[in-house]
Every structure is written in structure tokens, then in C-alpha cells.
mmCIF file of C-alpha atoms in Angstrom:
data_model
loop_
_atom_site.group_PDB
_atom_site.id
_atom_site.type_symbol
_atom_site.label_atom_id
_atom_site.label_comp_id
_atom_site.label_asym_id
_atom_site.label_seq_id
_atom_site.Cartn_x
_atom_site.Cartn_y
_atom_site.Cartn_z
ATOM 1 C CA MET A 1 0.000 0.000 0.000
ATOM 2 C CA SER A 2 2.783 2.484 0.848
ATOM 3 C CA ALA A 3 4.374 2.022 -2.593
ATOM 4 C CA GLU A 4 1.027 2.708 -4.285
ATOM 5 C CA ILE A 5 0.450 5.795 -2.127
ATOM 6 C CA ARG A 6 3.909 7.032 -3.088
ATOM 7 C CA ARG A 7 3.141 6.504 -6.761
ATOM 8 C CA LEU A 8 -0.163 8.353 -6.454
ATOM 9 C CA ALA A 9 1.529 11.199 -4.583
ATOM 10 C CA LEU A 10 4.189 11.446 -7.286
ATOM 11 C CA ARG A 11 1.448 11.869 -9.901
ATOM 12 C CA THR A 12 0.342 15.128 -8.260
ATOM 13 C CA LEU A 13 3.720 16.780 -8.928
ATOM 14 C CA MET A 14 4.927 18.793 -11.928
ATOM 15 C CA PRO A 15 8.637 19.546 -11.460
ATOM 16 C CA GLY A 16 10.961 21.491 -13.687
ATOM 17 C CA PHE A 17 14.682 20.887 -14.084
ATOM 18 C CA ILE A 18 17.761 22.802 -15.160
ATOM 19 C CA GLY A 19 19.510 22.233 -18.475
ATOM 20 C CA THR A 20 18.927 20.534 -21.801
ATOM 21 C CA GLU A 21 19.680 16.968 -20.648
ATOM 22 C CA VAL A 22 17.319 14.795 -18.599
ATOM 23 C CA PRO A 23 18.872 14.283 -15.138
ATOM 24 C CA GLN A 24 18.984 10.851 -13.551
ATOM 25 C CA TRP A 25 16.634 11.797 -10.714
ATOM 26 C CA LEU A 26 13.987 12.731 -13.273
ATOM 27 C CA ASP A 27 14.361 9.437 -15.127
ATOM 28 C CA ASP A 28 13.924 7.667 -11.793
ATOM 29 C CA ALA A 29 10.815 9.716 -11.022
ATOM 30 C CA LEU A 30 9.329 8.948 -14.442
ATOM 31 C CA ASP A 31 9.927 5.259 -13.808
ATOM 32 C CA GLY A 32 8.196 5.680 -10.448
ATOM 33 C CA GLY A 33 5.038 7.173 -11.906
ATOM 34 C CA LEU A 34 5.693 10.899 -12.356
ATOM 35 C CA ALA A 35 3.073 12.039 -14.863
ATOM 36 C CA SER A 36 3.900 15.679 -15.618
ATOM 37 C CA VAL A 37 6.929 17.891 -16.261
ATOM 38 C CA ALA A 38 7.131 21.646 -16.879
ATOM 39 C CA LEU A 39 9.780 23.046 -19.216
ATOM 40 C CA TYR A 40 11.363 26.477 -18.893
ATOM 41 C CA GLY A 41 13.749 28.712 -20.800
ATOM 42 C CA SER A 42 16.866 26.956 -19.501
ATOM 43 C CA ASN A 43 15.636 23.744 -21.139
ATOM 44 C CA VAL A 44 15.380 25.278 -24.613
ATOM 45 C CA GLU A 45 18.005 25.939 -27.265
ATOM 46 C CA ASP A 46 15.845 25.748 -30.385
ATOM 47 C CA ALA A 47 12.793 23.928 -31.709
ATOM 48 C CA ASP A 48 14.663 20.843 -32.916
ATOM 49 C CA GLN A 49 16.462 20.408 -29.598
ATOM 50 C CA LEU A 50 13.223 20.941 -27.664
ATOM 51 C CA ALA A 51 11.356 18.371 -29.745
ATOM 52 C CA ALA A 52 14.165 15.884 -29.115
ATOM 53 C CA LEU A 53 14.058 16.614 -25.377
ATOM 54 C CA VAL A 54 10.288 16.061 -25.209
ATOM 55 C CA ALA A 55 10.673 12.815 -27.183
ATOM 56 C CA ARG A 56 13.416 11.725 -24.779
ATOM 57 C CA LEU A 57 11.122 12.353 -21.796
ATOM 58 C CA ARG A 58 8.271 10.450 -23.438
ATOM 59 C CA SER A 59 10.507 7.509 -24.240
ATOM 60 C CA ARG A 60 10.522 6.944 -20.488
ATOM 61 C CA ALA A 61 6.853 7.820 -19.881
ATOM 62 C CA PRO A 62 4.719 7.695 -23.057
ATOM 63 C CA GLU A 63 1.683 9.388 -21.461
ATOM 64 C CA LEU A 64 3.699 12.187 -19.834
ATOM 65 C CA LEU A 65 1.982 15.601 -19.710
ATOM 66 C CA VAL A 66 4.522 18.224 -20.808
ATOM 67 C CA ALA A 67 3.789 21.865 -19.984
ATOM 68 C CA VAL A 68 5.309 25.284 -20.685
ATOM 69 C CA ASP A 69 4.465 28.946 -20.088
ATOM 70 C CA GLU A 70 3.977 30.232 -23.618
ATOM 71 C CA GLU A 71 1.886 33.413 -23.412
ATOM 72 C CA GLY A 72 3.256 35.283 -26.402
ATOM 73 C CA GLY A 73 4.695 38.750 -25.900
ATOM 74 C CA ASP A 74 6.975 39.043 -22.880
ATOM 75 C CA VAL A 75 6.536 35.479 -21.566
ATOM 76 C CA THR A 76 7.893 32.822 -23.910
ATOM 77 C CA ARG A 77 9.796 29.557 -23.557
ATOM 78 C CA LEU A 78 9.954 28.385 -27.179
ATOM 79 C CA HIS A 79 11.460 31.704 -28.227
ATOM 80 C CA TYR A 80 13.289 32.350 -24.953
ATOM 81 C CA ARG A 81 16.555 33.309 -26.659
ATOM 82 C CA THR A 82 15.111 35.528 -29.393
ATOM 83 C CA GLY A 83 11.762 36.867 -28.148
ATOM 84 C CA SER A 84 8.283 35.785 -29.123
ATOM 85 C CA PRO A 85 7.121 36.432 -32.686
ATOM 86 C CA TYR A 86 3.516 36.576 -31.441
ATOM 87 C CA PRO A 87 1.713 39.492 -29.793
ATOM 88 C CA GLY A 88 1.182 39.481 -26.062
ATOM 89 C CA ASN A 89 -2.140 40.026 -24.352
ATOM 90 C CA ALA A 90 -1.826 43.807 -23.968
ATOM 91 C CA VAL A 91 -1.485 44.265 -27.733
ATOM 92 C CA LEU A 92 -4.365 41.887 -28.435
ATOM 93 C CA GLY A 93 -6.535 43.683 -25.907
ATOM 94 C CA ARG A 94 -5.825 47.061 -27.483
ATOM 95 C CA LEU A 95 -6.663 45.673 -30.928
ATOM 96 C CA ASP A 96 -9.869 44.245 -29.449
ATOM 97 C CA ASP A 97 -10.340 41.836 -32.353
ATOM 98 C CA VAL A 98 -11.331 38.447 -30.943
ATOM 99 C CA ALA A 99 -10.610 36.743 -34.267
ATOM 100 C CA ALA A 100 -7.035 38.041 -34.136
ATOM 101 C CA THR A 101 -6.696 36.824 -30.553
ATOM 102 C CA ARG A 102 -8.006 33.381 -31.474
ATOM 103 C CA ALA A 103 -5.619 33.241 -34.452
ATOM 104 C CA ALA A 104 -2.606 34.259 -32.348
ATOM 105 C CA ALA A 105 -3.328 31.471 -29.866
ATOM 106 C CA GLY A 106 -3.790 29.048 -32.744
ATOM 107 C CA ARG A 107 -0.309 29.859 -34.042
ATOM 108 C CA ILE A 108 1.140 29.260 -30.584
ATOM 109 C CA ALA A 109 -0.688 25.909 -30.480
ATOM 110 C CA ARG A 110 0.856 24.963 -33.816
ATOM 111 C CA ASP A 111 4.358 25.687 -32.497
ATOM 112 C CA LEU A 112 3.748 23.785 -29.274
ATOM 113 C CA ARG A 113 2.318 20.747 -31.028
ATOM 114 C CA ALA A 114 5.293 20.685 -33.375
ATOM 115 C CA VAL A 115 7.620 20.032 -30.428
ATOM 116 C CA GLY A 116 5.245 17.684 -28.614
ATOM 117 C CA ILE A 117 3.957 19.918 -25.809
ATOM 118 C CA ASP A 118 0.451 19.206 -24.478
ATOM 119 C CA LEU A 119 -0.303 21.949 -21.944
ATOM 120 C CA ASP A 120 0.250 25.688 -22.155
ATOM 121 C CA LEU A 121 0.181 27.430 -18.775
ATOM 122 C CA ALA A 122 -1.635 30.370 -20.349
ATOM 123 C CA PRO A 123 -3.502 32.673 -20.809
ATOM 124 C CA SER A 124 -3.348 35.230 -18.012
ATOM 125 C CA LEU A 125 -6.914 36.310 -17.243
ATOM 126 C CA ASP A 126 -5.891 38.893 -14.656
ATOM 127 C CA VAL A 127 -7.718 42.215 -14.929
ATOM 128 C CA ASN A 128 -4.850 44.679 -14.679
ATOM 129 C CA SER A 129 -6.490 47.257 -12.440
ATOM 130 C CA ALA A 130 -3.268 48.345 -10.658
ATOM 131 C CA ALA A 131 -1.247 50.577 -12.963
ATOM 132 C CA ASP A 132 1.972 49.823 -11.044
ATOM 133 C CA ASN A 133 1.468 46.059 -10.993
ATOM 134 C CA PRO A 134 5.034 44.655 -11.177
ATOM 135 C CA VAL A 135 4.246 41.172 -12.485
ATOM 136 C CA ILE A 136 1.136 41.260 -14.703
ATOM 137 C CA GLY A 137 1.200 44.482 -16.723
ATOM 138 C CA THR A 138 1.405 43.652 -20.436
ATOM 139 C CA ARG A 139 0.519 40.030 -19.687
ATOM 140 C CA SER A 140 -3.082 41.194 -19.186
ATOM 141 C CA PHE A 141 -5.570 41.908 -21.960
ATOM 142 C CA GLY A 142 -6.488 45.087 -20.090
ATOM 143 C CA ALA A 143 -8.321 46.730 -17.199
ATOM 144 C CA ASP A 144 -11.893 46.056 -18.372
ATOM 145 C CA PRO A 145 -13.252 42.738 -17.055
ATOM 146 C CA ALA A 146 -15.547 42.213 -20.041
ATOM 147 C CA LEU A 147 -12.696 42.761 -22.495
ATOM 148 C CA VAL A 148 -10.431 40.373 -20.595
ATOM 149 C CA ALA A 149 -13.247 37.808 -20.501
ATOM 150 C CA ARG A 150 -13.953 37.828 -24.234
ATOM 151 C CA HIS A 151 -10.298 37.783 -25.266
ATOM 152 C CA GLY A 152 -9.462 35.158 -22.677
ATOM 153 C CA ALA A 153 -12.231 32.946 -24.029
ATOM 154 C CA ALA A 154 -11.026 33.518 -27.601
ATOM 155 C CA TRP A 155 -7.411 32.729 -26.675
ATOM 156 C CA ILE A 156 -8.446 29.508 -24.917
ATOM 157 C CA SER A 157 -10.584 28.527 -27.895
ATOM 158 C CA GLY A 158 -7.766 29.179 -30.384
ATOM 159 C CA LEU A 159 -5.230 27.228 -28.364
ATOM 160 C CA GLN A 160 -7.432 24.232 -27.585
ATOM 161 C CA ASP A 161 -8.872 24.041 -31.099
ATOM 162 C CA GLY A 162 -5.226 23.776 -32.141
ATOM 163 C CA GLY A 163 -4.782 20.691 -29.973
ATOM 164 C CA VAL A 164 -3.048 22.131 -26.890
ATOM 165 C CA LEU A 165 -4.642 22.369 -23.444
ATOM 166 C CA ALA A 166 -5.049 25.836 -21.934
ATOM 167 C CA CYS A 167 -4.608 26.932 -18.327
ATOM 168 C CA ALA A 168 -6.395 30.121 -17.266
ATOM 169 C CA LYS A 169 -4.406 32.004 -14.623
ATOM 170 C CA HIS A 170 -3.866 33.457 -11.972
ATOM 171 C CA PHE A 171 -7.083 32.684 -10.087
ATOM 172 C CA PRO A 172 -8.772 34.515 -8.416
ATOM 173 C CA GLY A 173 -6.819 37.398 -9.965
ATOM 174 C CA HIS A 174 -3.345 38.938 -9.656
ATOM 175 C CA GLY A 175 -4.145 42.171 -11.479
ATOM 176 C CA ALA A 176 -4.989 44.368 -8.469
ATOM 177 C CA THR A 177 -1.657 43.769 -6.726
ATOM 178 C CA THR A 178 1.429 45.924 -6.337
ATOM 179 C CA THR A 179 3.576 43.014 -5.110
ATOM 180 C CA ASP A 180 5.103 40.251 -7.215
ATOM 181 C CA SER A 181 4.258 36.833 -5.736
ATOM 182 C CA HIS A 182 7.621 35.526 -6.948
ATOM 183 C CA HIS A 183 9.206 37.682 -4.227
ATOM 184 C CA ALA A 184 6.564 38.205 -1.510
ATOM 185 C CA LEU A 185 2.901 37.510 -0.714
ATOM 186 C CA PRO A 186 0.528 40.011 -2.374
ATOM 187 C CA VAL A 187 -2.711 41.074 -0.706
ATOM 188 C CA VAL A 188 -5.853 42.311 -2.470
ATOM 189 C CA ASP A 189 -8.077 44.418 -0.205
ATOM 190 C CA ALA A 190 -10.959 44.994 -2.643
ATOM 191 C CA PRO A 191 -14.508 44.449 -1.335
ATOM 192 C CA LEU A 192 -16.254 41.231 -2.296
ATOM 193 C CA ASP A 193 -18.630 42.907 -4.761
ATOM 194 C CA VAL A 194 -15.626 44.417 -6.579
ATOM 195 C CA VAL A 195 -13.815 41.087 -6.681
ATOM 196 C CA ARG A 196 -16.911 39.393 -8.113
ATOM 197 C CA SER A 197 -17.498 42.069 -10.751
ATOM 198 C CA ARG A 198 -13.833 42.506 -11.675
ATOM 199 C CA GLU A 199 -11.437 39.638 -10.835
ATOM 200 C CA LEU A 200 -13.850 36.721 -11.221
ATOM 201 C CA VAL A 201 -15.552 37.758 -14.471
ATOM 202 C CA PRO A 202 -12.884 36.401 -16.891
ATOM 203 C CA PHE A 203 -12.590 33.138 -14.958
ATOM 204 C CA ALA A 204 -16.349 32.674 -15.008
ATOM 205 C CA ALA A 205 -16.223 33.032 -18.793
ATOM 206 C CA ALA A 206 -13.377 30.496 -19.017
ATOM 207 C CA ALA A 207 -14.716 27.944 -16.545
ATOM 208 C CA ALA A 208 -16.675 25.889 -19.062
ATOM 209 C CA ASP A 209 -13.873 25.524 -21.617
ATOM 210 C CA ALA A 210 -10.380 25.779 -20.121
ATOM 211 C CA ALA A 211 -8.767 22.435 -19.333
ATOM 212 C CA CYS A 212 -6.953 23.908 -16.326
ATOM 213 C CA VAL A 213 -7.072 26.852 -13.974
ATOM 214 C CA MET A 214 -3.932 27.991 -12.157
ATOM 215 C CA VAL A 215 -4.382 29.318 -8.626
ATOM 216 C CA ALA A 216 -2.290 32.271 -7.455
ATOM 217 C CA HIS A 217 -0.250 32.868 -4.327
ATOM 218 C CA VAL A 218 -2.371 35.918 -3.503
ATOM 219 C CA VAL A 219 -4.451 36.723 -0.425
ATOM 220 C CA VAL A 220 -7.828 38.145 -1.483
ATOM 221 C CA ARG A 221 -9.122 39.233 1.900
ATOM 222 C CA SER A 222 -12.782 39.410 0.955
ATOM 223 C CA LEU A 223 -12.645 35.737 -0.122
ATOM 224 C CA ASP A 224 -10.336 34.351 2.559
ATOM 225 C CA PRO A 225 -8.592 36.823 4.873
ATOM 226 C CA GLY A 226 -6.267 34.267 6.411
ATOM 227 C CA SER A 227 -4.818 32.296 3.542
ATOM 228 C CA PRO A 228 -3.327 32.688 0.057
ATOM 229 C CA ALA A 229 -5.663 31.341 -2.609
ATOM 230 C CA THR A 230 -3.286 28.415 -3.203
ATOM 231 C CA PHE A 231 -3.970 27.130 0.313
ATOM 232 C CA SER A 232 -7.612 28.167 0.627
ATOM 233 C CA THR A 233 -10.270 25.477 0.397
ATOM 234 C CA HIS A 234 -12.859 28.245 0.181
ATOM 235 C CA VAL A 235 -11.206 29.770 -2.892
ATOM 236 C CA VAL A 236 -10.411 26.489 -4.668
ATOM 237 C CA VAL A 237 -13.433 24.363 -3.758
ATOM 238 C CA ASP A 238 -16.232 26.744 -2.836
ATOM 239 C CA VAL A 239 -15.559 29.580 -5.292
ATOM 240 C CA LEU A 240 -13.737 28.072 -8.278
ATOM 241 C CA ARG A 241 -15.512 24.723 -8.333
ATOM 242 C CA GLY A 242 -18.749 25.560 -6.513
ATOM 243 C CA GLU A 243 -19.670 29.060 -7.666
ATOM 244 C CA LEU A 244 -17.967 29.083 -11.078
ATOM 245 C CA GLY A 245 -18.633 25.414 -11.807
ATOM 246 C CA PHE A 246 -15.103 24.590 -12.935
ATOM 247 C CA THR A 247 -14.665 20.833 -13.417
ATOM 248 C CA GLY A 248 -11.195 20.681 -14.958
ATOM 249 C CA THR A 249 -7.758 20.401 -13.384
ATOM 250 C CA VAL A 250 -6.656 22.918 -10.747
ATOM 251 C CA VAL A 251 -2.902 23.562 -10.827
ATOM 252 C CA THR A 252 -0.861 25.724 -8.484
ATOM 253 C CA ASP A 253 1.482 28.460 -9.535
ATOM 254 C CA ALA A 254 5.086 27.460 -8.888
ATOM 255 C CA LEU A 255 5.542 26.500 -5.249
ATOM 256 C CA ASP A 256 9.153 27.699 -5.204
ATOM 257 C CA MET A 257 7.819 31.273 -5.323
ATOM 258 C CA ALA A 258 8.170 33.290 -2.121
ATOM 259 C CA GLY A 259 4.430 33.921 -1.977
ATOM 260 C CA ALA A 260 3.921 30.186 -1.476
ATOM 261 C CA SER A 261 6.874 28.821 0.431
ATOM 262 C CA ALA A 262 9.140 31.546 1.843
ATOM 263 C CA GLY A 263 8.003 30.891 5.394
ATOM 264 C CA THR A 264 7.560 27.126 5.298
ATOM 265 C CA GLY A 265 9.571 25.510 2.522
ATOM 266 C CA ILE A 266 8.165 23.748 -0.526
ATOM 267 C CA PRO A 267 7.296 20.379 1.104
ATOM 268 C CA GLU A 268 4.867 21.957 3.575
ATOM 269 C CA ALA A 269 3.467 24.225 0.849
ATOM 270 C CA ALA A 270 2.836 21.145 -1.322
ATOM 271 C CA VAL A 271 0.869 19.419 1.431
ATOM 272 C CA ARG A 272 -1.182 22.541 2.150
ATOM 273 C CA ALA A 273 -1.970 22.984 -1.548
ATOM 274 C CA LEU A 274 -3.279 19.428 -1.876
ATOM 275 C CA VAL A 275 -5.337 19.753 1.306
ATOM 276 C CA ALA A 276 -6.917 22.909 -0.155
ATOM 277 C CA GLY A 277 -8.108 21.012 -3.228
ATOM 278 C CA ASN A 278 -5.464 21.587 -5.897
ATOM 279 C CA ASP A 279 -4.891 18.641 -8.251
ATOM 280 C CA LEU A 280 -1.449 19.306 -9.747
ATOM 281 C CA LEU A 281 1.457 21.047 -8.048
ATOM 282 C CA CYS A 282 3.826 23.106 -10.184
ATOM 283 C CA LEU A 283 7.115 22.966 -8.280
ATOM 284 C CA GLY A 284 9.212 25.480 -10.217
ATOM 285 C CA SER A 285 12.046 25.612 -12.709
ATOM 286 C CA ALA A 286 14.941 24.312 -10.611
ATOM 287 C CA THR A 287 13.706 21.161 -8.912
ATOM 288 C CA ASP A 288 16.376 18.575 -8.073
ATOM 289 C CA GLY A 289 16.307 15.020 -6.801
ATOM 290 C CA PRO A 290 16.650 15.674 -3.043
ATOM 291 C CA GLN A 291 14.001 18.396 -3.192
ATOM 292 C CA LEU A 292 11.560 16.168 -5.079
ATOM 293 C CA GLY A 293 12.173 13.429 -2.545
ATOM 294 C CA ALA A 294 11.462 15.746 0.389
ATOM 295 C CA ILE A 295 8.234 16.962 -1.206
ATOM 296 C CA LEU A 296 7.142 13.422 -1.938
ATOM 297 C CA ASP A 297 7.907 12.285 1.616
ATOM 298 C CA ALA A 298 5.874 15.151 3.056
ATOM 299 C CA ILE A 299 2.852 14.302 0.914
ATOM 300 C CA VAL A 300 3.040 10.586 1.698
#
């Protein structure tokens, strides 16, 4: 029974790794049942190398789910060394042409499928209501919830019609923050009626179609004053699944971010995230064997 529990626990994890070669600890984890890997800029030299790397991973685990952050604009992995050839959300929002947004996502899907990637950790559905937001900014379609909702839905449609799963992020919204959750824990103090009419609107529009929703390391006090969304059963289960009716996969933002684990370490953050109702735990770009083992032990 303990071996089966360990295998099941391993299947909740989505580590990254450094470099363009598959490390031994990752091969061992794939043999043990690891079902998902996230790739980052350090894993990519060019499209041919990336396709070979994905094929190498799948030679060990044929059903492996391979994910990247490929938003277009400022956030790209495929074009990490040269810059994305596709417009980011801010440009698409200013154009306000949903057909163009759908087409841009379709082109990203084509590129991802060509190298064997299944899941794109995009689009950002944050309503960028804080002008000095240090982490969202041009990654948002704009400051109007209705605009973000229609372009988010179009982007998801274009990507998934192209054969790649989409992940709407960063639930319940990172756009009203002036702190970057990579470095600290942001807090949103907006009243509940504002959160419902601003932050939640794009996610409500995406709930029926997006394969995944990514939960943010953000405290939204009117939803849960005592816990970041990542660790809040109320946010994940009651709001996202209950109120918005989302039935897909709930994935965390990277647990190596300070907003999630600065005070506790990643193993405890992983346990708290699962207890809150998340399905898949993104661990970050620099996971190694000892760290994965510690996280796995904590979950088991």
C-alpha cells in the first residue's frame, strides 16, 4: 500500500529541471510514476532540440503531460533566446479583435504541437487594475473585465482548437496587486462585490472551456482573509468549483515562489496545496532530486 500511495503522490507533482539533458533523478521519477513535467527557458536551445528533449522524456513515460508557459509577448519559452514572434495580451486587448486573438493562440498551439507539448500554462486572465502592478502588466488583456473575458475565451478557444490544453491564470486574480508573488505575498483588499465584478468575471467566462485553472499565491481578503488562494479550500473548492462550476484540473502556480513557500519551505506548501483542493502542483524551474524526494515524503 505504501508504494502505491507514493506513486499516487508522485502523480500530483509537476517539477521542472535545469539544463537541456534529462537528469537521472527525473528518469527515476518517471519510472516511479511521475506524470507531468514543466519546461522552462533553460531547457530550450531551439525547436529541434526541444522536440528531441520532449521525445526523450516520453521515451521513459509515453503518457507524460509536458507543460510550458507560452503566453506570447513578454513570456515565452519556445522563443526564450530571441523573443516571441507573437503578440502578447496587452497588444491583443488594445486591438480588441477576438478573431485576431483566437488566431494568435492558434499559431502558438501549432508551435507547441510541433515540439510535442500538451499543456500551455496560459492565458493570463488577470484584470490589470493596478497601474503599477510589477508582475502582470502587459501580460493582461487590459483593465476592463468584459474585455479580458472575451479575449481570454477567444485565446483559450484558439489554443485548444489547435490541440493544446489551456490553463487560465492566476485565479482569483493577480491584477490588483502591487507586489510580485515571486518575491513576496501580495494582498488584495478589494470588497467582495468588486472582486466578483472585476477579478472573477474572466474566470467565469473560461470555466466551461479551459482544461486547467492555475491558482495564485495571492491573499484576497474578501474571499479568505487568512490564507493565500493556493492554500484556501474556500477559494479552490467553494468559489472556483462551486460558484464558477469549474470541473477541470486545478494547478498551483510554482511552489518555489516566495508567496507560497518563503516561510515554510516547498514540502509543507505542497501538502497545504493538496489539502486545499489543488490537483497538480507546479514545483518550479529548478527542482532537483533531493528536493523532489522531500516533497514526496511530506505528501506521503
